Amino acid sequence: MKLNLQEPITALGRDVYDLHLLMTIVCGVIFVAVFGVMFWSVFVHRKSAGYKAATFHESTTVEILWTIVPVFILLGMAWPATKTILAMRDTTNADITIKATGYQWKWGYDYLKGEGEGISFVSTLSTPQPQVRNEVPKGENYLLEVDNELVVPVGKKIRILTTANDVIHAWWVPALAVKQDAVPGFIRDTWFRAEKTGTYRGQCAELCGKEHGYMPIVVKIVTEEEYAAWVDGKMKAMAAAADDPNKMYLVEELTPRGEKVFAANCAACHQANGQGLPPAFPALVGSKVVLGPQDGQIDILLNGKSGTAMAAFKHLSDTELAAVITYTRNSWGNATGEVVQPSDIKVARE
Amino acid sequence: MAAIPGGADHAHDHDHHQPSGIMRWVTTTNHKDIGSMYLWFSFAMFLVGGVMALVIRAELFQPGLQVVDPDRFNQMTTLHGLIMVFGAIMPAFVGFANWMIPLMIGASDMAFARMNNWSFWLLPPAAILLTSSLLVPGGAAASGWTLYPPLTVQMGIGMDMAIFAVHILGISSIMGSINIVTTLLNMRAPGMTLMKMPLFCWTWLITAYLVIAVMPVLAGAVTMILTDRHFGTSFFNAAGGGDPVLYQHIFWFFGHPEVYIIAIPAFGVVSQVIPAFSRKPLFGYASMVYATSSIAILSFIVWAHHMYTVGMPVAGQLYFMFATMLIAIPTGVKVFNWVATMWRGSLSFETPMLFSIGFLFLFTLGGFSGLVLSMTAVDIQLHDSYYVVAHFHYVMVAGALFSAYAGAYYWLPKWTGHMYDEKLGKLHFWLSIVFFNMTFFVQHFLGLAGMPRRIPDYSLQFAEFNMISSIGAFGFGLSQLVFLIVVLKCIKGGEKASAKPWDGAEGLEWTVPSPAPHHTFETPPVFK
């Protein structure tokens, strides 16, 4: 059982750890002193022990004293606290800058500056549903595991920019002593410099809807050589997976891709079988929108539907949107036979 | 007005003019009736909100999803918060105010008796709106009691019902507060200067001003959400030129004083109870008044300490840190004064005193975790974690609820004319304090280890403490039924209470018979 903050792996994290410990000890000492006096009264000044009440009811000296002394104790606490917060907020001179975007309910990462510039991927919970539903035993990192970890090198100053696509999320990794809200429409920033390699886990810390508890953050701190190798591999993989925007697809090509996009983006609400969780999350099977004109469905995916939890998904690529729309129109008994092409999405975007 | 037939001559006849049955309660303007209705309403809502808390703790008993789906879970946390704050704790203290303020200052009733009836009867519709929103399509609001946009813009009709309920509850508490201020300022017995008022009256005077100041702010904030949802405005939508963080500033400008709206009347209750059972006057009456006023004023300038992680400039973070730390000073003064009141008293430990000592002990613990949280760098780590859940439950449950119990046991003989069952009362206290700590103390550790709040499921490292906490919560919830039994027993019978059943108690309320007759102080008493 853990009784204190997670062991920090940054200098700032150690400052926070020490500050918390200092505060706890100071508060603990005052607590014991004050309630020592009170419990002395409780035991000694009892009516049942025949104690007669005194009649005093004020003492200006004592009252001034116990107003002034806490001021000095607080000043003593404020000093280290101020130093820590000033260091924490200095996000200048970063080696690598990464943008973390909160989506309902996953994290998108874009490496904006420094080694690895141009890398971008989405990181989603990888714990299987049967574990959540208690059908199989839970794994060691239950709910704290993702398909794509954020990889950064040890010893470098990493600046994290946070923003969000739909609602407010918060990027929190306790061992790095970092927590920053991700606010839609705004960019916030924070930073860390890890002193140890290893894998560190955190979670979204701002209530962001139904799957708020299922939005982990996993940061893998590696050596500089390992990082260089990872960047190289990731770049090649991204180049290989890049879509040709003008390609015309067949339904057989798009549906397997669409199934993956659906599982990562839609299944949390509409369920893997398309049945949804009515009335909050409507079924897609037999849905008027899915079986209706393509334009209507494209519009909802691009712009969301106000007054409901259906968010805009325009951050997905044209090919991904085309794939997922084609998939929903041809799965679970929906059989329109229609294929939506990336070019259709492109037109709709404009 | 002089033409009212039979007015002053038939004072003893008033009861005969009243409707009987249910209409007696619907139409009553008597402060004692309305006080009782407030207290029963708040206890009913306390049980409803408590059941929701138990749904939450049942789901969190083990990792994995067992009891509710995540959407329902969020609805439970939201309604639990809203109901406990607006439906249980605030009305409980308004109930005390209605019953006791006229008795304590020697007034015959509240200043605006008819409005008093209205401010109570607004509550039940609001409660029905809030609870029935669980049944509408899409369910109740599922955004936490803070109702942060843009999440609140996504919700269904349940959200609109919650907004409407908050409006009604706010109107009710503003009306109640206007009544309290007017009563306290105008209707004190001859000879009772402000600085001779019982401290409970002082704390309510200060609280009422807080309510009048901040409730409209909340009403404005939720109205802006409403127009963002339905009328195409963009107060909190960055795409339309708004700012989601603006909402948080407005909300917490209400929300931080709200914490003290809940806590300050509680300070008043224990300031009556501790001297009574110490058989010694309250230590430092004047400094208590000044400290309470300072807390109220400071509560307006620290709102953004709930928002250290939203990305405010470092100068803002430092200012709010220093301002927040300052609150520790007047709060410390109050705690020292209570301890000094007990020091060299002649203490006895009837249930009201036990709950007051419990309040003092646990509220101070909550205050200290608040001081830890005031450190911006530490707060950033603990914000929205279970540490915060533990902190505010120590302040709210141990602070407000325990002192409400202290007040209820203290004044039950005056209300019912009977002594309550002391053995059961003590049992209620000991069960409550043990299970309360079992529930909430371990949550500090959960937060430190990194468990976020408002999650329906958690990773395996948090399993043990969550299990302890859930067992504690069920124990705590069931223990509250003991209180119901005590009250019902006390109403039905028991040892007759004298006008002043506590030998150390002071104040005008103990000069009228127990139970307090329907009409009291028709001629103002002279206060010496």
PDB file of N, CA, C and O in Angstrom, chain B residues 7-52:
ATOM      1  N   GLY B   7     -57.053  41.086  15.680  1.00  0.00           N
ATOM      2  CA  GLY B   7     -55.598  40.948  15.679  1.00  0.00           C
ATOM      3  C   GLY B   7     -54.961  40.696  17.030  1.00  0.00           C
ATOM      4  O   GLY B   7     -54.931  39.569  17.518  1.00  0.00           O
ATOM      5  N   ALA B   8     -54.504  41.760  17.661  1.00  0.00           N
ATOM      6  CA  ALA B   8     -53.650  41.600  18.830  1.00  0.00           C
ATOM      7  C   ALA B   8     -54.397  41.064  20.044  1.00  0.00           C
ATOM      8  O   ALA B   8     -53.815  40.432  20.909  1.00  0.00           O
ATOM      9  N   ASP B   9     -55.698  41.292  20.091  1.00  0.00           N
ATOM     10  CA  ASP B   9     -56.430  40.894  21.298  1.00  0.00           C
ATOM     11  C   ASP B   9     -56.509  39.381  21.439  1.00  0.00           C
ATOM     12  O   ASP B   9     -56.665  38.853  22.526  1.00  0.00           O
ATOM     13  N   HIS B  10     -56.434  38.678  20.342  1.00  0.00           N
ATOM     14  CA  HIS B  10     -56.664  37.244  20.404  1.00  0.00           C
ATOM     15  C   HIS B  10     -55.411  36.449  20.088  1.00  0.00           C
ATOM     16  O   HIS B  10     -55.454  35.458  19.394  1.00  0.00           O
ATOM     17  N   ALA B  11     -54.306  36.932  20.618  1.00  0.00           N
ATOM     18  CA  ALA B  11     -53.038  36.289  20.321  1.00  0.00           C
ATOM     19  C   ALA B  11     -53.081  34.795  20.599  1.00  0.00           C
ATOM     20  O   ALA B  11     -52.600  33.991  19.819  1.00  0.00           O
ATOM     21  N   HIS B  12     -53.700  34.403  21.699  1.00  0.00           N
ATOM     22  CA  HIS B  12     -53.723  32.994  22.070  1.00  0.00           C
ATOM     23  C   HIS B  12     -54.624  32.185  21.171  1.00  0.00           C
ATOM     24  O   HIS B  12     -54.629  30.970  21.224  1.00  0.00           O
ATOM     25  N   ASP B  13     -55.386  32.863  20.334  1.00  0.00           N
ATOM     26  CA  ASP B  13     -56.342  32.160  19.479  1.00  0.00           C
ATOM     27  C   ASP B  13     -55.792  31.810  18.102  1.00  0.00           C
ATOM     28  O   ASP B  13     -56.487  31.226  17.292  1.00  0.00           O
ATOM     29  N   HIS B  14     -54.578  32.215  17.796  1.00  0.00           N
ATOM     30  CA  HIS B  14     -54.085  32.092  16.428  1.00  0.00           C
ATOM     31  C   HIS B  14     -54.254  30.696  15.851  1.00  0.00           C
ATOM     32  O   HIS B  14     -54.585  30.540  14.700  1.00  0.00           O
ATOM     33  N   ASP B  15     -54.028  29.697  16.656  1.00  0.00           N
ATOM     34  CA  ASP B  15     -54.090  28.336  16.138  1.00  0.00           C
ATOM     35  C   ASP B  15     -55.443  28.032  15.520  1.00  0.00           C
ATOM     36  O   ASP B  15     -55.541  27.311  14.545  1.00  0.00           O
ATOM     37  N   HIS B  16     -56.481  28.625  16.098  1.00  0.00           N
ATOM     38  CA  HIS B  16     -57.818  28.274  15.626  1.00  0.00           C
ATOM     39  C   HIS B  16     -58.097  28.786  14.226  1.00  0.00           C
ATOM     40  O   HIS B  16     -58.936  28.268  13.535  1.00  0.00           O
ATOM     41  N   HIS B  17     -57.377  29.822  13.828  1.00  0.00           N
ATOM     42  CA  HIS B  17     -57.613  30.365  12.501  1.00  0.00           C
ATOM     43  C   HIS B  17     -56.875  29.585  11.430  1.00  0.00           C
ATOM     44  O   HIS B  17     -57.051  29.829  10.261  1.00  0.00           O
ATOM     45  N   GLN B  18     -56.007  28.685  11.840  1.00  0.00           N
ATOM     46  CA  GLN B  18     -55.193  27.990  10.844  1.00  0.00           C
ATOM     47  C   GLN B  18     -55.944  26.832  10.223  1.00  0.00           C
ATOM     48  O   GLN B  18     -56.748  26.180  10.891  1.00  0.00           O
ATOM     49  N   PRO B  19     -55.674  26.566   8.950  1.00  0.00           N
ATOM     50  CA  PRO B  19     -56.216  25.349   8.363  1.00  0.00           C
ATOM     51  C   PRO B  19     -55.629  24.139   9.074  1.00  0.00           C
ATOM     52  O   PRO B  19     -54.559  24.232   9.664  1.00  0.00           O
ATOM     53  N   SER B  20     -56.284  23.010   8.976  1.00  0.00           N
ATOM     54  CA  SER B  20     -55.710  21.825   9.614  1.00  0.00           C
ATOM     55  C   SER B  20     -55.239  20.857   8.538  1.00  0.00           C
ATOM     56  O   SER B  20     -55.378  21.125   7.345  1.00  0.00           O
ATOM     57  N   GLY B  21     -54.676  19.736   8.991  1.00  0.00           N
ATOM     58  CA  GLY B  21     -54.187  18.728   8.051  1.00  0.00           C
ATOM     59  C   GLY B  21     -53.011  19.236   7.249  1.00  0.00           C
ATOM     60  O   GLY B  21     -52.217  20.043   7.732  1.00  0.00           O
ATOM     61  N   ILE B  22     -52.919  18.787   6.016  1.00  0.00           N
ATOM     62  CA  ILE B  22     -51.757  19.119   5.199  1.00  0.00           C
ATOM     63  C   ILE B  22     -51.689  20.624   4.941  1.00  0.00           C
ATOM     64  O   ILE B  22     -50.618  21.216   4.903  1.00  0.00           O
ATOM     65  N   MET B  23     -52.847  21.282   4.794  1.00  0.00           N
ATOM     66  CA  MET B  23     -52.838  22.711   4.493  1.00  0.00           C
ATOM     67  C   MET B  23     -52.216  23.532   5.613  1.00  0.00           C
ATOM     68  O   MET B  23     -51.710  24.627   5.397  1.00  0.00           O
ATOM     69  N   ARG B  24     -52.256  22.998   6.849  1.00  0.00           N
ATOM     70  CA  ARG B  24     -51.585  23.694   7.947  1.00  0.00           C
ATOM     71  C   ARG B  24     -50.111  23.892   7.625  1.00  0.00           C
ATOM     72  O   ARG B  24     -49.538  24.934   7.875  1.00  0.00           O
ATOM     73  N   TRP B  25     -49.518  22.865   7.017  1.00  0.00           N
ATOM     74  CA  TRP B  25     -48.087  22.946   6.721  1.00  0.00           C
ATOM     75  C   TRP B  25     -47.828  23.726   5.439  1.00  0.00           C
ATOM     76  O   TRP B  25     -46.831  24.410   5.315  1.00  0.00           O
ATOM     77  N   VAL B  26     -48.749  23.619   4.491  1.00  0.00           N
ATOM     78  CA  VAL B  26     -48.536  24.333   3.227  1.00  0.00           C
ATOM     79  C   VAL B  26     -48.640  25.836   3.443  1.00  0.00           C
ATOM     80  O   VAL B  26     -47.904  26.613   2.854  1.00  0.00           O
ATOM     81  N   THR B  27     -49.562  26.249   4.294  1.00  0.00           N
ATOM     82  CA  THR B  27     -49.812  27.685   4.416  1.00  0.00           C
ATOM     83  C   THR B  27     -49.108  28.319   5.604  1.00  0.00           C
ATOM     84  O   THR B  27     -49.201  29.521   5.784  1.00  0.00           O
ATOM     85  N   THR B  28     -48.416  27.535   6.404  1.00  0.00           N
ATOM     86  CA  THR B  28     -47.897  28.091   7.658  1.00  0.00           C
ATOM     87  C   THR B  28     -46.897  29.224   7.421  1.00  0.00           C
ATOM     88  O   THR B  28     -46.139  29.198   6.464  1.00  0.00           O
ATOM     89  N   THR B  29     -46.934  30.206   8.309  1.00  0.00           N
ATOM     90  CA  THR B  29     -45.926  31.264   8.263  1.00  0.00           C
ATOM     91  C   THR B  29     -45.148  31.307   9.567  1.00  0.00           C
ATOM     92  O   THR B  29     -44.413  32.240   9.831  1.00  0.00           O
ATOM     93  N   ASN B  30     -45.357  30.290  10.404  1.00  0.00           N
ATOM     94  CA  ASN B  30     -44.704  30.273  11.712  1.00  0.00           C
ATOM     95  C   ASN B  30     -43.267  29.791  11.582  1.00  0.00           C
ATOM     96  O   ASN B  30     -43.003  28.754  10.971  1.00  0.00           O
ATOM     97  N   HIS B  31     -42.339  30.533  12.161  1.00  0.00           N
ATOM     98  CA  HIS B  31     -40.928  30.200  11.949  1.00  0.00           C
ATOM     99  C   HIS B  31     -40.577  28.819  12.471  1.00  0.00           C
ATOM    100  O   HIS B  31     -39.682  28.165  11.945  1.00  0.00           O
ATOM    101  N   LYS B  32     -41.295  28.354  13.488  1.00  0.00           N
ATOM    102  CA  LYS B  32     -40.955  27.039  14.049  1.00  0.00           C
ATOM    103  C   LYS B  32     -41.414  25.927  13.108  1.00  0.00           C
ATOM    104  O   LYS B  32     -40.679  24.973  12.863  1.00  0.00           O
ATOM    105  N   ASP B  33     -42.623  26.089  12.564  1.00  0.00           N
ATOM    106  CA  ASP B  33     -43.107  25.105  11.576  1.00  0.00           C
ATOM    107  C   ASP B  33     -42.155  25.058  10.377  1.00  0.00           C
ATOM    108  O   ASP B  33     -41.791  23.984   9.896  1.00  0.00           O
ATOM    109  N   ILE B  34     -41.802  26.253   9.898  1.00  0.00           N
ATOM    110  CA  ILE B  34     -40.977  26.291   8.694  1.00  0.00           C
ATOM    111  C   ILE B  34     -39.588  25.729   8.997  1.00  0.00           C
ATOM    112  O   ILE B  34     -39.021  24.985   8.189  1.00  0.00           O
ATOM    113  N   GLY B  35     -39.082  26.044  10.178  1.00  0.00           N
ATOM    114  CA  GLY B  35     -37.791  25.467  10.582  1.00  0.00           C
ATOM    115  C   GLY B  35     -37.856  23.947  10.572  1.00  0.00           C
ATOM    116  O   GLY B  35     -36.965  23.273  10.052  1.00  0.00           O
ATOM    117  N   SER B  36     -38.934  23.397  11.143  1.00  0.00           N
ATOM    118  CA  SER B  36     -39.058  21.928  11.172  1.00  0.00           C
ATOM    119  C   SER B  36     -39.127  21.361   9.758  1.00  0.00           C
ATOM    120  O   SER B  36     -38.496  20.341   9.452  1.00  0.00           O
ATOM    121  N   MET B  37     -39.884  22.058   8.886  1.00  0.00           N
ATOM    122  CA  MET B  37     -40.006  21.534   7.517  1.00  0.00           C
ATOM    123  C   MET B  37     -38.651  21.551   6.813  1.00  0.00           C
ATOM    124  O   MET B  37     -38.284  20.604   6.117  1.00  0.00           O
ATOM    125  N   TYR B  38     -37.920  22.638   7.007  1.00  0.00           N
ATOM    126  CA  TYR B  38     -36.571  22.701   6.436  1.00  0.00           C
ATOM    127  C   TYR B  38     -35.720  21.526   6.925  1.00  0.00           C
ATOM    128  O   TYR B  38     -35.010  20.887   6.151  1.00  0.00           O
ATOM    129  N   LEU B  39     -35.809  21.240   8.232  1.00  0.00           N
ATOM    130  CA  LEU B  39     -34.947  20.185   8.783  1.00  0.00           C
ATOM    131  C   LEU B  39     -35.347  18.818   8.245  1.00  0.00           C
ATOM    132  O   LEU B  39     -34.484  18.006   7.881  1.00  0.00           O
ATOM    133  N   TRP B  40     -36.662  18.565   8.162  1.00  0.00           N
ATOM    134  CA  TRP B  40     -37.090  17.272   7.615  1.00  0.00           C
ATOM    135  C   TRP B  40     -36.717  17.143   6.145  1.00  0.00           C
ATOM    136  O   TRP B  40     -36.256  16.094   5.690  1.00  0.00           O
ATOM    137  N   PHE B  41     -36.918  18.239   5.415  1.00  0.00           N
ATOM    138  CA  PHE B  41     -36.556  18.216   3.987  1.00  0.00           C
ATOM    139  C   PHE B  41     -35.071  17.914   3.827  1.00  0.00           C
ATOM    140  O   PHE B  41     -34.677  17.067   3.022  1.00  0.00           O
ATOM    141  N   SER B  42     -34.258  18.597   4.597  1.00  0.00           N
ATOM    142  CA  SER B  42     -32.819  18.414   4.411  1.00  0.00           C
ATOM    143  C   SER B  42     -32.398  16.997   4.792  1.00  0.00           C
ATOM    144  O   SER B  42     -31.541  16.407   4.138  1.00  0.00           O
ATOM    145  N   PHE B  43     -33.053  16.442   5.822  1.00  0.00           N
ATOM    146  CA  PHE B  43     -32.678  15.070   6.186  1.00  0.00           C
ATOM    147  C   PHE B  43     -33.095  14.088   5.103  1.00  0.00           C
ATOM    148  O   PHE B  43     -32.349  13.164   4.754  1.00  0.00           O
ATOM    149  N   ALA B  44     -34.275  14.322   4.511  1.00  0.00           N
ATOM    150  CA  ALA B  44     -34.715  13.450   3.414  1.00  0.00           C
ATOM    151  C   ALA B  44     -33.730  13.532   2.247  1.00  0.00           C
ATOM    152  O   ALA B  44     -33.326  12.512   1.672  1.00  0.00           O
ATOM    153  N   MET B  45     -33.323  14.760   1.910  1.00  0.00           N
ATOM    154  CA  MET B  45     -32.373  14.906   0.810  1.00  0.00           C
ATOM    155  C   MET B  45     -31.018  14.311   1.166  1.00  0.00           C
ATOM    156  O   MET B  45     -30.310  13.770   0.317  1.00  0.00           O
ATOM    157  N   PHE B  46     -30.653  14.404   2.432  1.00  0.00           N
ATOM    158  CA  PHE B  46     -29.402  13.802   2.893  1.00  0.00           C
ATOM    159  C   PHE B  46     -29.428  12.294   2.653  1.00  0.00           C
ATOM    160  O   PHE B  46     -28.439  11.710   2.188  1.00  0.00           O
ATOM    161  N   LEU B  47     -30.586  11.680   2.908  1.00  0.00           N
ATOM    162  CA  LEU B  47     -30.676  10.234   2.655  1.00  0.00           C
ATOM    163  C   LEU B  47     -30.620   9.936   1.156  1.00  0.00           C
ATOM    164  O   LEU B  47     -29.957   8.987   0.727  1.00  0.00           O
ATOM    165  N   VAL B  48     -31.298  10.768   0.347  1.00  0.00           N
ATOM    166  CA  VAL B  48     -31.280  10.540  -1.106  1.00  0.00           C
ATOM    167  C   VAL B  48     -29.846  10.686  -1.638  1.00  0.00           C
ATOM    168  O   VAL B  48     -29.327   9.819  -2.351  1.00  0.00           O
ATOM    169  N   GLY B  49     -29.202  11.795  -1.270  1.00  0.00           N
ATOM    170  CA  GLY B  49     -27.818  11.998  -1.698  1.00  0.00           C
ATOM    171  C   GLY B  49     -26.903  10.918  -1.153  1.00  0.00           C
ATOM    172  O   GLY B  49     -25.937  10.506  -1.806  1.00  0.00           O
ATOM    173  N   GLY B  50     -27.229  10.431   0.043  1.00  0.00           N
ATOM    174  CA  GLY B  50     -26.419   9.381   0.653  1.00  0.00           C
ATOM    175  C   GLY B  50     -26.530   8.071  -0.117  1.00  0.00           C
ATOM    176  O   GLY B  50     -25.532   7.373  -0.320  1.00  0.00           O
ATOM    177  N   VAL B  51     -27.743   7.757  -0.561  1.00  0.00           N
ATOM    178  CA  VAL B  51     -27.916   6.527  -1.348  1.00  0.00           C
ATOM    179  C   VAL B  51     -27.070   6.620  -2.623  1.00  0.00           C
ATOM    180  O   VAL B  51     -26.440   5.637  -3.038  1.00  0.00           O
ATOM    181  N   MET B  52     -27.031   7.811  -3.227  1.00  0.00           N
ATOM    182  CA  MET B  52     -26.214   7.973  -4.434  1.00  0.00           C
ATOM    183  C   MET B  52     -24.738   7.765  -4.107  1.00  0.00           C
ATOM    184  O   MET B  52     -23.993   7.137  -4.866  1.00  0.00           O
TER     185      MET B  52
END
